[in-house]
Coordinates of C-alpha atoms in Angstrom, one line a residue:
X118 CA -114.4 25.6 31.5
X119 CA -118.3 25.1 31.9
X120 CA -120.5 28.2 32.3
X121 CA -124.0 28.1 33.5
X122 CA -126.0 30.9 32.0
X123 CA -129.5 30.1 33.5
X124 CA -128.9 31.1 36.9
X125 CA -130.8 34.5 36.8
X126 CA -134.1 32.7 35.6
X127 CA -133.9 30.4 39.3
X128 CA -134.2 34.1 41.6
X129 CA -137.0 35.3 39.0
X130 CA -138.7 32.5 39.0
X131 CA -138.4 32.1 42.9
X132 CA -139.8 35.8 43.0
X133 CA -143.0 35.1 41.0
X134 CA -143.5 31.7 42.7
X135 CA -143.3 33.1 46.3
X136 CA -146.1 35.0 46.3
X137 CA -148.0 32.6 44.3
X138 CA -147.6 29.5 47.1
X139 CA -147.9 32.3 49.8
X140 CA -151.4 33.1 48.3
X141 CA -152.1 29.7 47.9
X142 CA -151.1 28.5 51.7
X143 CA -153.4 31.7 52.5
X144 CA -156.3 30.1 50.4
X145 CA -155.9 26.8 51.7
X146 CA -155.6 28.0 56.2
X147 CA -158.6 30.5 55.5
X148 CA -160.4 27.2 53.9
X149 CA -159.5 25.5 56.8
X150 CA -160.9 27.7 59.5
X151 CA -164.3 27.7 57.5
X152 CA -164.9 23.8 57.1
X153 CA -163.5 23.8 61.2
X154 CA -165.7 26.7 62.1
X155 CA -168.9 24.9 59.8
X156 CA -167.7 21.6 61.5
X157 CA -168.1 23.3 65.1
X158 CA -171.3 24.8 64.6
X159 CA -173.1 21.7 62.8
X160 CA -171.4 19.4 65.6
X161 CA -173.1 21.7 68.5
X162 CA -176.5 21.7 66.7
X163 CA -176.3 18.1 66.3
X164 CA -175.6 17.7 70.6
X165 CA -178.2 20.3 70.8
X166 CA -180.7 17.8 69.3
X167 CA -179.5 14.7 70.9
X168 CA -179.5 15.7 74.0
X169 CA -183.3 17.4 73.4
X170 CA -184.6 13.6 72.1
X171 CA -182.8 12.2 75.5
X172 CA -184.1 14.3 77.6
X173 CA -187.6 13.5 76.3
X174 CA -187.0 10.4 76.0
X175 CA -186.2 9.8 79.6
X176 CA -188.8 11.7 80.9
X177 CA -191.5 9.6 78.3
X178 CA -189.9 6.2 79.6
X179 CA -190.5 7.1 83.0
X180 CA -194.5 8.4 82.6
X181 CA -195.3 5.6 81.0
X182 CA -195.3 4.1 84.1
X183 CA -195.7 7.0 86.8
X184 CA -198.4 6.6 89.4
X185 CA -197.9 10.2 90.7
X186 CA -196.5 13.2 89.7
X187 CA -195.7 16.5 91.1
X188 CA -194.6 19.6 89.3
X189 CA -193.4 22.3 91.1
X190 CA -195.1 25.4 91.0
X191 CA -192.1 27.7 89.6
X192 CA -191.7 24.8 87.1
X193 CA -188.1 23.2 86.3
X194 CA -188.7 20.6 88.5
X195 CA -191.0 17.4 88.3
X196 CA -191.2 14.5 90.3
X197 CA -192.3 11.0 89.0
X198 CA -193.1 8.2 91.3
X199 CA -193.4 5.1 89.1
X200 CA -193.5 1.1 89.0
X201 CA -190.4 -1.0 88.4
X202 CA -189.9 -4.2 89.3
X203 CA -187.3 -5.5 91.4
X204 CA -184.1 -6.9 91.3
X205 CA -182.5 -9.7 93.1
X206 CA -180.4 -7.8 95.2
X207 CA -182.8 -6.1 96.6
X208 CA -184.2 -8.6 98.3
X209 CA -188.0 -7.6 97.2
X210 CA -188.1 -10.6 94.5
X211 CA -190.4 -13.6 95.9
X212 CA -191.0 -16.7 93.7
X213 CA -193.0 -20.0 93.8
X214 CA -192.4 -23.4 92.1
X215 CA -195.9 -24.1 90.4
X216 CA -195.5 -27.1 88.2
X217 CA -192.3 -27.4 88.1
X218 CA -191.5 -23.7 87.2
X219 CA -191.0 -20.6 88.4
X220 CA -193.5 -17.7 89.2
X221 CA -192.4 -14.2 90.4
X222 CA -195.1 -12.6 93.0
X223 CA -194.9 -8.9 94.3
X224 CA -191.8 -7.6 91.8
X225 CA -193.5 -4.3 91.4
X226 CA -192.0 -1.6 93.3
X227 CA -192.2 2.2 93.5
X228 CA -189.1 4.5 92.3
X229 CA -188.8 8.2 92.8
X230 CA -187.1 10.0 89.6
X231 CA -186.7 13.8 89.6
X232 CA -186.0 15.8 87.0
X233 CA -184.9 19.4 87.7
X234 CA -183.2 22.6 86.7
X235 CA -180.4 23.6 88.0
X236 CA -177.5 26.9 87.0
X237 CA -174.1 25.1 88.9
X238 CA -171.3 27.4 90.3
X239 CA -169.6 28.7 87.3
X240 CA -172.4 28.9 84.9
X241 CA -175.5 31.3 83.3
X242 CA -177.0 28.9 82.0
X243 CA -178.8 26.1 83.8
X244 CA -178.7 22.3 83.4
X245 CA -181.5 19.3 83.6
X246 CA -180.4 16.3 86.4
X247 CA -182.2 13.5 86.5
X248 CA -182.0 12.0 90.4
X249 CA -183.3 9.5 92.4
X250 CA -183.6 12.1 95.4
X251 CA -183.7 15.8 95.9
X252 CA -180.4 16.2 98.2
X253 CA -179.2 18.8 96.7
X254 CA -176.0 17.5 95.4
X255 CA -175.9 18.0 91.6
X256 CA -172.9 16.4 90.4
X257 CA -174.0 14.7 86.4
X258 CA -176.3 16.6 84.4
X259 CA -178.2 15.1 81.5
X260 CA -177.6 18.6 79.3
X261 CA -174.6 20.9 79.1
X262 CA -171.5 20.4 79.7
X263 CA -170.8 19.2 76.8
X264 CA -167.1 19.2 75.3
X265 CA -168.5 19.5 71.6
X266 CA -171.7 22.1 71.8
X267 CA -172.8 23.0 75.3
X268 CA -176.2 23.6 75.4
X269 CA -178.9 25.2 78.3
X270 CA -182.3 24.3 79.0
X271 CA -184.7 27.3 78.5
X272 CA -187.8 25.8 80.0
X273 CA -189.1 22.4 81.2
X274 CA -192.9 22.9 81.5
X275 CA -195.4 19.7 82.5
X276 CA -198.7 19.4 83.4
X277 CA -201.4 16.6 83.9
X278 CA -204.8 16.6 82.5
X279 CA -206.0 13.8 85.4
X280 CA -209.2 12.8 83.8
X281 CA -207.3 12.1 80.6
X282 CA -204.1 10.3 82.3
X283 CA -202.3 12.4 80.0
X284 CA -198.6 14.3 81.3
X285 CA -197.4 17.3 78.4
X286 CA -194.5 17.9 78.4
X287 CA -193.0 20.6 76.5
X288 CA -188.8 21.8 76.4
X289 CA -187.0 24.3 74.7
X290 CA -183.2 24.2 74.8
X291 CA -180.8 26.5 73.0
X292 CA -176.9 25.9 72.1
X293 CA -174.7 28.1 73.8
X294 CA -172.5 27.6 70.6
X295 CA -174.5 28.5 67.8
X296 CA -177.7 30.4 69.6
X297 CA -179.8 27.9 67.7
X298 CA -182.9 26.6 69.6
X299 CA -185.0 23.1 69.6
X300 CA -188.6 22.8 71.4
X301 CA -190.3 19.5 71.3
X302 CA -193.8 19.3 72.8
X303 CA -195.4 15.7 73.8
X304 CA -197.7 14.0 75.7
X305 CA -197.3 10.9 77.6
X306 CA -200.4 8.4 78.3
X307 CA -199.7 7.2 82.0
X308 CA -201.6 3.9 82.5
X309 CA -200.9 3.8 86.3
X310 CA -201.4 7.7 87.2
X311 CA -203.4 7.7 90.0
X312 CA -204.7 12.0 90.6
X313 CA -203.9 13.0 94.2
X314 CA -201.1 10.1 94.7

């Protein structure tokens, strides 16, 4: 007849280890949340910056080549009126075959670009829209509602130094995520501006 004598060390040893892997699986899920919560946070700071460089970006690309401007006097709104040249469809492209090639006469038109502050339905906080025309119907902004760090625009301030042809421009945004906050200040050489349209 075979005897096993070792079956009291399996519940002892299943009593110490218990507590030892629950400690360890409590270790390893509060590790976890950190790195997911330090994930979060630098993930909205990083949106938080991007969409601060955009915004000044797109707002640069367009003064560049602005003829007028108009800032609103509450501020959060500024309206660029600048050259482009036309497409085909348009119908506003003329050409002429000099020498065997192809010039393009009168492709510079004007554009309207408006870039405003708006709080939607819903929200505190408000968001910048860039639109071809002030209708009132904000559907896309260019900041916030963002799935991985919303953000909100705490001021957009511009103003032109005519003599100079120079726009500033300066932003502050802040994540709604973190609390963290991003200014960039710049000014834009405008080429084209003419003072009083």
């Amino acid at each position: 007849m075979f005897r096993n004598n070792g079956g009291g060390f399996v519940v002892a040893e299943f009593a110490i280890a218990l507590p030892l892997l629950i400690l360890l699986m409590y270790g390893l899920a509060t590790v976890s949340v950190q790195i997911f919560s330090l994930g979060k946070e630098q993930l909205a700071d990083y949106v938080l910056e991007a969409e601060a460089q955009y915004v000044m970006e797109q707002i640069r690309q367009v003064a560049r080549t602005a003829r007028e401007v108009e800032i609103s006097p509450s501020g959060g709104k500024v309206k660029f009126v600048y050259h482009v040249v036309a497409d085909k469809k348009s119908n506003k492209i003329e050409a002429t075959s000099v020498n065997g090639h192809y010039v393009f006469i009168n492709n510079d038109v004007l554009e309207t670009q408006y870039f405003m502050l708006y709080t939607k339905k819903g929200r505190t906080a408000p968001n910048l829209y860039a639109k071809r025309n002030d209708d009132g119907n904000y559907s896309t902004p260019i900041t916030g509602d963002n799935y991985f760090g919303d953000t909100k625009v705490n001021y957009l301030k511009c103003n032109v130094d005519a003599d100079k042809k120079l726009l500033h421009v300066s932003l502050e945004m802040e994540s709604l995520v973190t609390e963290r906050k991003i200014k960039l200040d710049t000014a834009v050489y405008m080429p084209n501006y003419k003072a009083g349209g």
